[in-house]
Short mmCIF file of N, CA and C in Angstrom, two decimals:
data_model
loop_
_atom_site.label_atom_id
_atom_site.label_comp_id
_atom_site.label_asym_id
_atom_site.label_seq_id
_atom_site.Cartn_x
_atom_site.Cartn_y
_atom_site.Cartn_z
N ASN B 1 43.68 39.79 -5.47
CA ASN B 1 42.69 39.30 -6.43
C ASN B 1 41.99 40.45 -7.11
N VAL B 2 42.04 40.46 -8.41
CA VAL B 2 41.33 41.47 -9.19
C VAL B 2 40.15 40.77 -9.85
N CYS B 3 38.95 41.24 -9.55
CA CYS B 3 37.77 40.63 -10.15
C CYS B 3 37.75 40.88 -11.65
N THR B 4 37.57 39.81 -12.40
CA THR B 4 37.52 39.95 -13.85
C THR B 4 36.09 39.83 -14.38
N GLU B 5 35.23 39.12 -13.65
CA GLU B 5 33.84 38.96 -14.07
C GLU B 5 32.94 38.98 -12.85
N LYS B 6 31.76 39.60 -12.98
CA LYS B 6 30.81 39.66 -11.88
C LYS B 6 29.56 38.86 -12.24
N TYR B 7 29.00 38.19 -11.23
CA TYR B 7 27.83 37.34 -11.42
C TYR B 7 26.83 37.58 -10.31
N LYS B 8 25.60 37.15 -10.56
CA LYS B 8 24.55 37.20 -9.56
C LYS B 8 23.77 35.90 -9.68
N VAL B 9 23.44 35.30 -8.54
CA VAL B 9 22.60 34.11 -8.55
C VAL B 9 21.45 34.34 -7.58
N LEU B 10 20.24 33.98 -8.03
CA LEU B 10 19.05 34.10 -7.20
C LEU B 10 18.71 32.75 -6.62
N GLU B 11 18.04 32.76 -5.46
CA GLU B 11 17.57 31.51 -4.88
C GLU B 11 16.73 30.77 -5.91
N GLY B 12 16.98 29.48 -6.08
CA GLY B 12 16.19 28.67 -7.00
C GLY B 12 16.73 28.63 -8.42
N GLU B 13 17.78 29.41 -8.72
CA GLU B 13 18.34 29.36 -10.06
C GLU B 13 19.76 28.82 -10.02
N VAL B 14 20.26 28.41 -11.17
CA VAL B 14 21.63 27.90 -11.31
C VAL B 14 22.37 28.83 -12.25
N GLN B 15 23.55 29.25 -11.84
CA GLN B 15 24.42 30.10 -12.67
C GLN B 15 25.59 29.23 -13.12
N ILE B 16 25.86 29.19 -14.42
CA ILE B 16 27.00 28.44 -14.94
C ILE B 16 28.18 29.40 -15.07
N VAL B 17 29.26 29.10 -14.35
CA VAL B 17 30.43 29.97 -14.32
C VAL B 17 31.65 29.13 -14.70
N GLU B 18 32.24 29.44 -15.86
CA GLU B 18 33.43 28.72 -16.32
C GLU B 18 33.22 27.20 -16.28
N GLY B 19 32.01 26.77 -16.61
CA GLY B 19 31.71 25.35 -16.64
C GLY B 19 31.25 24.76 -15.31
N ASP B 20 31.30 25.55 -14.24
CA ASP B 20 30.83 25.09 -12.93
C ASP B 20 29.41 25.57 -12.69
N SER B 21 28.57 24.70 -12.14
CA SER B 21 27.18 25.05 -11.80
C SER B 21 27.14 25.57 -10.37
N ILE B 22 26.69 26.81 -10.20
CA ILE B 22 26.65 27.43 -8.88
C ILE B 22 25.22 27.82 -8.56
N SER B 23 24.76 27.40 -7.36
CA SER B 23 23.43 27.78 -6.91
C SER B 23 23.49 28.04 -5.41
N ILE B 24 22.44 28.67 -4.88
CA ILE B 24 22.37 28.96 -3.45
C ILE B 24 21.82 27.72 -2.74
N ASN B 25 22.60 27.19 -1.80
CA ASN B 25 22.15 26.08 -0.98
C ASN B 25 21.45 26.60 0.27
N TYR B 26 21.98 27.70 0.83
CA TYR B 26 21.46 28.30 2.05
C TYR B 26 21.75 29.78 2.01
N ILE B 27 20.84 30.60 2.50
CA ILE B 27 21.09 32.03 2.58
C ILE B 27 20.34 32.59 3.77
N ASP B 28 20.99 33.52 4.49
CA ASP B 28 20.29 34.29 5.51
C ASP B 28 20.65 35.75 5.28
N VAL B 29 20.44 36.61 6.25
CA VAL B 29 20.60 38.04 5.98
C VAL B 29 22.04 38.45 5.70
N ASP B 30 23.04 37.67 6.17
CA ASP B 30 24.42 38.11 5.94
C ASP B 30 25.39 37.02 5.53
N SER B 31 24.90 35.80 5.30
CA SER B 31 25.82 34.73 4.88
C SER B 31 25.10 33.77 3.94
N THR B 32 25.92 32.96 3.26
CA THR B 32 25.37 32.01 2.29
C THR B 32 26.26 30.79 2.22
N ALA B 33 25.69 29.68 1.85
CA ALA B 33 26.44 28.48 1.46
C ALA B 33 26.00 28.18 0.04
N LEU B 34 26.96 28.03 -0.85
CA LEU B 34 26.65 27.79 -2.25
C LEU B 34 26.89 26.34 -2.60
N SER B 35 26.15 25.86 -3.56
CA SER B 35 26.37 24.54 -4.13
C SER B 35 27.17 24.73 -5.42
N VAL B 36 28.34 24.11 -5.48
CA VAL B 36 29.19 24.20 -6.66
C VAL B 36 29.35 22.79 -7.20
N ASN B 37 28.69 22.50 -8.34
CA ASN B 37 28.68 21.16 -8.92
C ASN B 37 28.22 20.12 -7.90
N GLY B 38 27.29 20.51 -7.04
CA GLY B 38 26.74 19.59 -6.05
C GLY B 38 27.48 19.55 -4.73
N ALA B 39 28.66 20.13 -4.65
CA ALA B 39 29.41 20.19 -3.39
C ALA B 39 29.08 21.52 -2.69
N ILE B 40 28.81 21.44 -1.39
CA ILE B 40 28.39 22.63 -0.65
C ILE B 40 29.60 23.33 -0.03
N THR B 41 29.70 24.65 -0.23
CA THR B 41 30.77 25.43 0.39
C THR B 41 30.48 25.58 1.88
N SER B 42 31.46 26.08 2.61
CA SER B 42 31.22 26.46 4.00
C SER B 42 30.32 27.68 4.01
N ASP B 43 29.87 28.08 5.19
CA ASP B 43 29.04 29.28 5.33
C ASP B 43 29.94 30.48 5.04
N LEU B 44 29.58 31.28 4.04
CA LEU B 44 30.43 32.37 3.57
C LEU B 44 29.80 33.73 3.85
N LEU B 45 30.62 34.65 4.32
CA LEU B 45 30.21 36.04 4.53
C LEU B 45 30.72 36.88 3.36
N GLU B 46 30.20 38.10 3.24
CA GLU B 46 30.70 39.01 2.21
C GLU B 46 32.20 39.19 2.39
N GLY B 47 32.92 39.16 1.27
CA GLY B 47 34.37 39.33 1.29
C GLY B 47 35.14 38.02 1.37
N GLN B 48 34.45 36.92 1.72
CA GLN B 48 35.14 35.64 1.79
C GLN B 48 35.23 35.01 0.40
N THR B 49 36.13 34.04 0.26
CA THR B 49 36.42 33.45 -1.05
C THR B 49 36.36 31.93 -0.99
N PHE B 50 36.22 31.33 -2.17
CA PHE B 50 36.43 29.89 -2.34
C PHE B 50 36.96 29.68 -3.74
N GLU B 51 37.51 28.48 -3.99
CA GLU B 51 38.18 28.20 -5.26
C GLU B 51 37.36 27.23 -6.10
N LEU B 52 37.24 27.53 -7.39
CA LEU B 52 36.59 26.63 -8.33
C LEU B 52 37.55 25.51 -8.73
N THR B 53 37.03 24.49 -9.39
CA THR B 53 37.85 23.35 -9.79
C THR B 53 38.98 23.76 -10.74
N ASN B 54 38.79 24.85 -11.49
CA ASN B 54 39.82 25.28 -12.43
C ASN B 54 40.83 26.23 -11.79
N GLY B 55 40.73 26.42 -10.46
CA GLY B 55 41.69 27.26 -9.76
C GLY B 55 41.29 28.72 -9.65
N GLN B 56 40.21 29.13 -10.32
CA GLN B 56 39.79 30.51 -10.21
C GLN B 56 39.15 30.76 -8.85
N ILE B 57 39.28 31.99 -8.36
CA ILE B 57 38.81 32.36 -7.04
C ILE B 57 37.48 33.11 -7.17
N VAL B 58 36.50 32.68 -6.36
CA VAL B 58 35.21 33.36 -6.29
C VAL B 58 35.16 34.14 -4.98
N THR B 59 34.86 35.44 -5.07
CA THR B 59 34.72 36.30 -3.89
C THR B 59 33.27 36.68 -3.74
N ILE B 60 32.71 36.46 -2.55
CA ILE B 60 31.33 36.85 -2.27
C ILE B 60 31.31 38.36 -2.09
N GLU B 61 30.54 39.07 -2.92
CA GLU B 61 30.48 40.53 -2.86
C GLU B 61 29.29 41.04 -2.06
N ASP B 62 28.14 40.38 -2.21
CA ASP B 62 26.94 40.86 -1.54
C ASP B 62 25.99 39.69 -1.28
N VAL B 63 25.52 39.59 -0.05
CA VAL B 63 24.52 38.58 0.31
C VAL B 63 23.25 39.32 0.70
N SER B 64 22.18 39.08 -0.04
CA SER B 64 20.91 39.73 0.23
C SER B 64 19.86 38.68 0.54
N GLY B 65 19.95 38.17 1.75
CA GLY B 65 18.93 37.23 2.19
C GLY B 65 17.67 37.99 2.52
N VAL B 66 16.54 37.39 2.29
CA VAL B 66 15.25 38.04 2.54
C VAL B 66 14.60 37.36 3.73
N PRO B 67 14.38 38.10 4.84
CA PRO B 67 13.67 37.45 5.95
C PRO B 67 12.22 37.18 5.55
N GLY B 68 11.75 35.98 5.84
CA GLY B 68 10.39 35.64 5.45
C GLY B 68 10.34 35.24 3.99
N PRO B 69 9.15 35.21 3.40
CA PRO B 69 9.04 34.80 2.00
C PRO B 69 9.71 35.82 1.07
N GLY B 70 10.28 35.34 0.02
CA GLY B 70 10.96 36.21 -0.94
C GLY B 70 12.14 35.47 -1.54
N VAL B 71 12.84 36.11 -2.41
CA VAL B 71 13.96 35.48 -3.12
C VAL B 71 15.26 36.17 -2.71
N GLY B 72 16.17 35.38 -2.15
CA GLY B 72 17.48 35.91 -1.80
C GLY B 72 18.38 35.97 -3.02
N GLU B 73 19.46 36.74 -2.89
CA GLU B 73 20.37 36.97 -4.01
C GLU B 73 21.79 37.03 -3.49
N VAL B 74 22.71 36.44 -4.24
CA VAL B 74 24.13 36.51 -3.91
C VAL B 74 24.85 37.07 -5.13
N LYS B 75 25.65 38.12 -4.90
CA LYS B 75 26.50 38.65 -5.97
C LYS B 75 27.94 38.23 -5.66
N PHE B 76 28.64 37.78 -6.70
CA PHE B 76 30.01 37.34 -6.51
C PHE B 76 30.83 37.69 -7.74
N CYS B 77 32.14 37.67 -7.58
CA CYS B 77 33.00 37.96 -8.72
C CYS B 77 34.07 36.89 -8.83
N LEU B 78 34.63 36.79 -10.00
CA LEU B 78 35.58 35.76 -10.36
C LEU B 78 36.92 36.40 -10.64
N SER B 79 37.99 35.80 -10.15
CA SER B 79 39.33 36.28 -10.47
C SER B 79 40.23 35.08 -10.68
N SER B 80 41.37 35.32 -11.31
CA SER B 80 42.30 34.21 -11.54
C SER B 80 42.89 33.78 -10.21
N SER B 81 43.54 32.64 -10.20
CA SER B 81 44.07 32.09 -8.95
C SER B 81 45.10 33.02 -8.33
N TYR B 82 45.36 32.83 -7.05
CA TYR B 82 46.24 33.72 -6.28
C TYR B 82 47.60 33.89 -6.92
#
């Protein structure tokens, strides 16, 4: 998988990627579950992937959960299907 586009989503915001709405459903210091068009992914670690409805692959690049109050951030990249 070669990343073609990079994205970042903050807790509380929605990122539109290729027509899919992606937001953070859950985040801790090293993993995240994302909401994609309302469907929740499994708990994902950095380096793990999931597939969008159009077949493109999303790879989790960085999970920056904030212990205590604050805003977590997930960086991910998009690549064409396998």
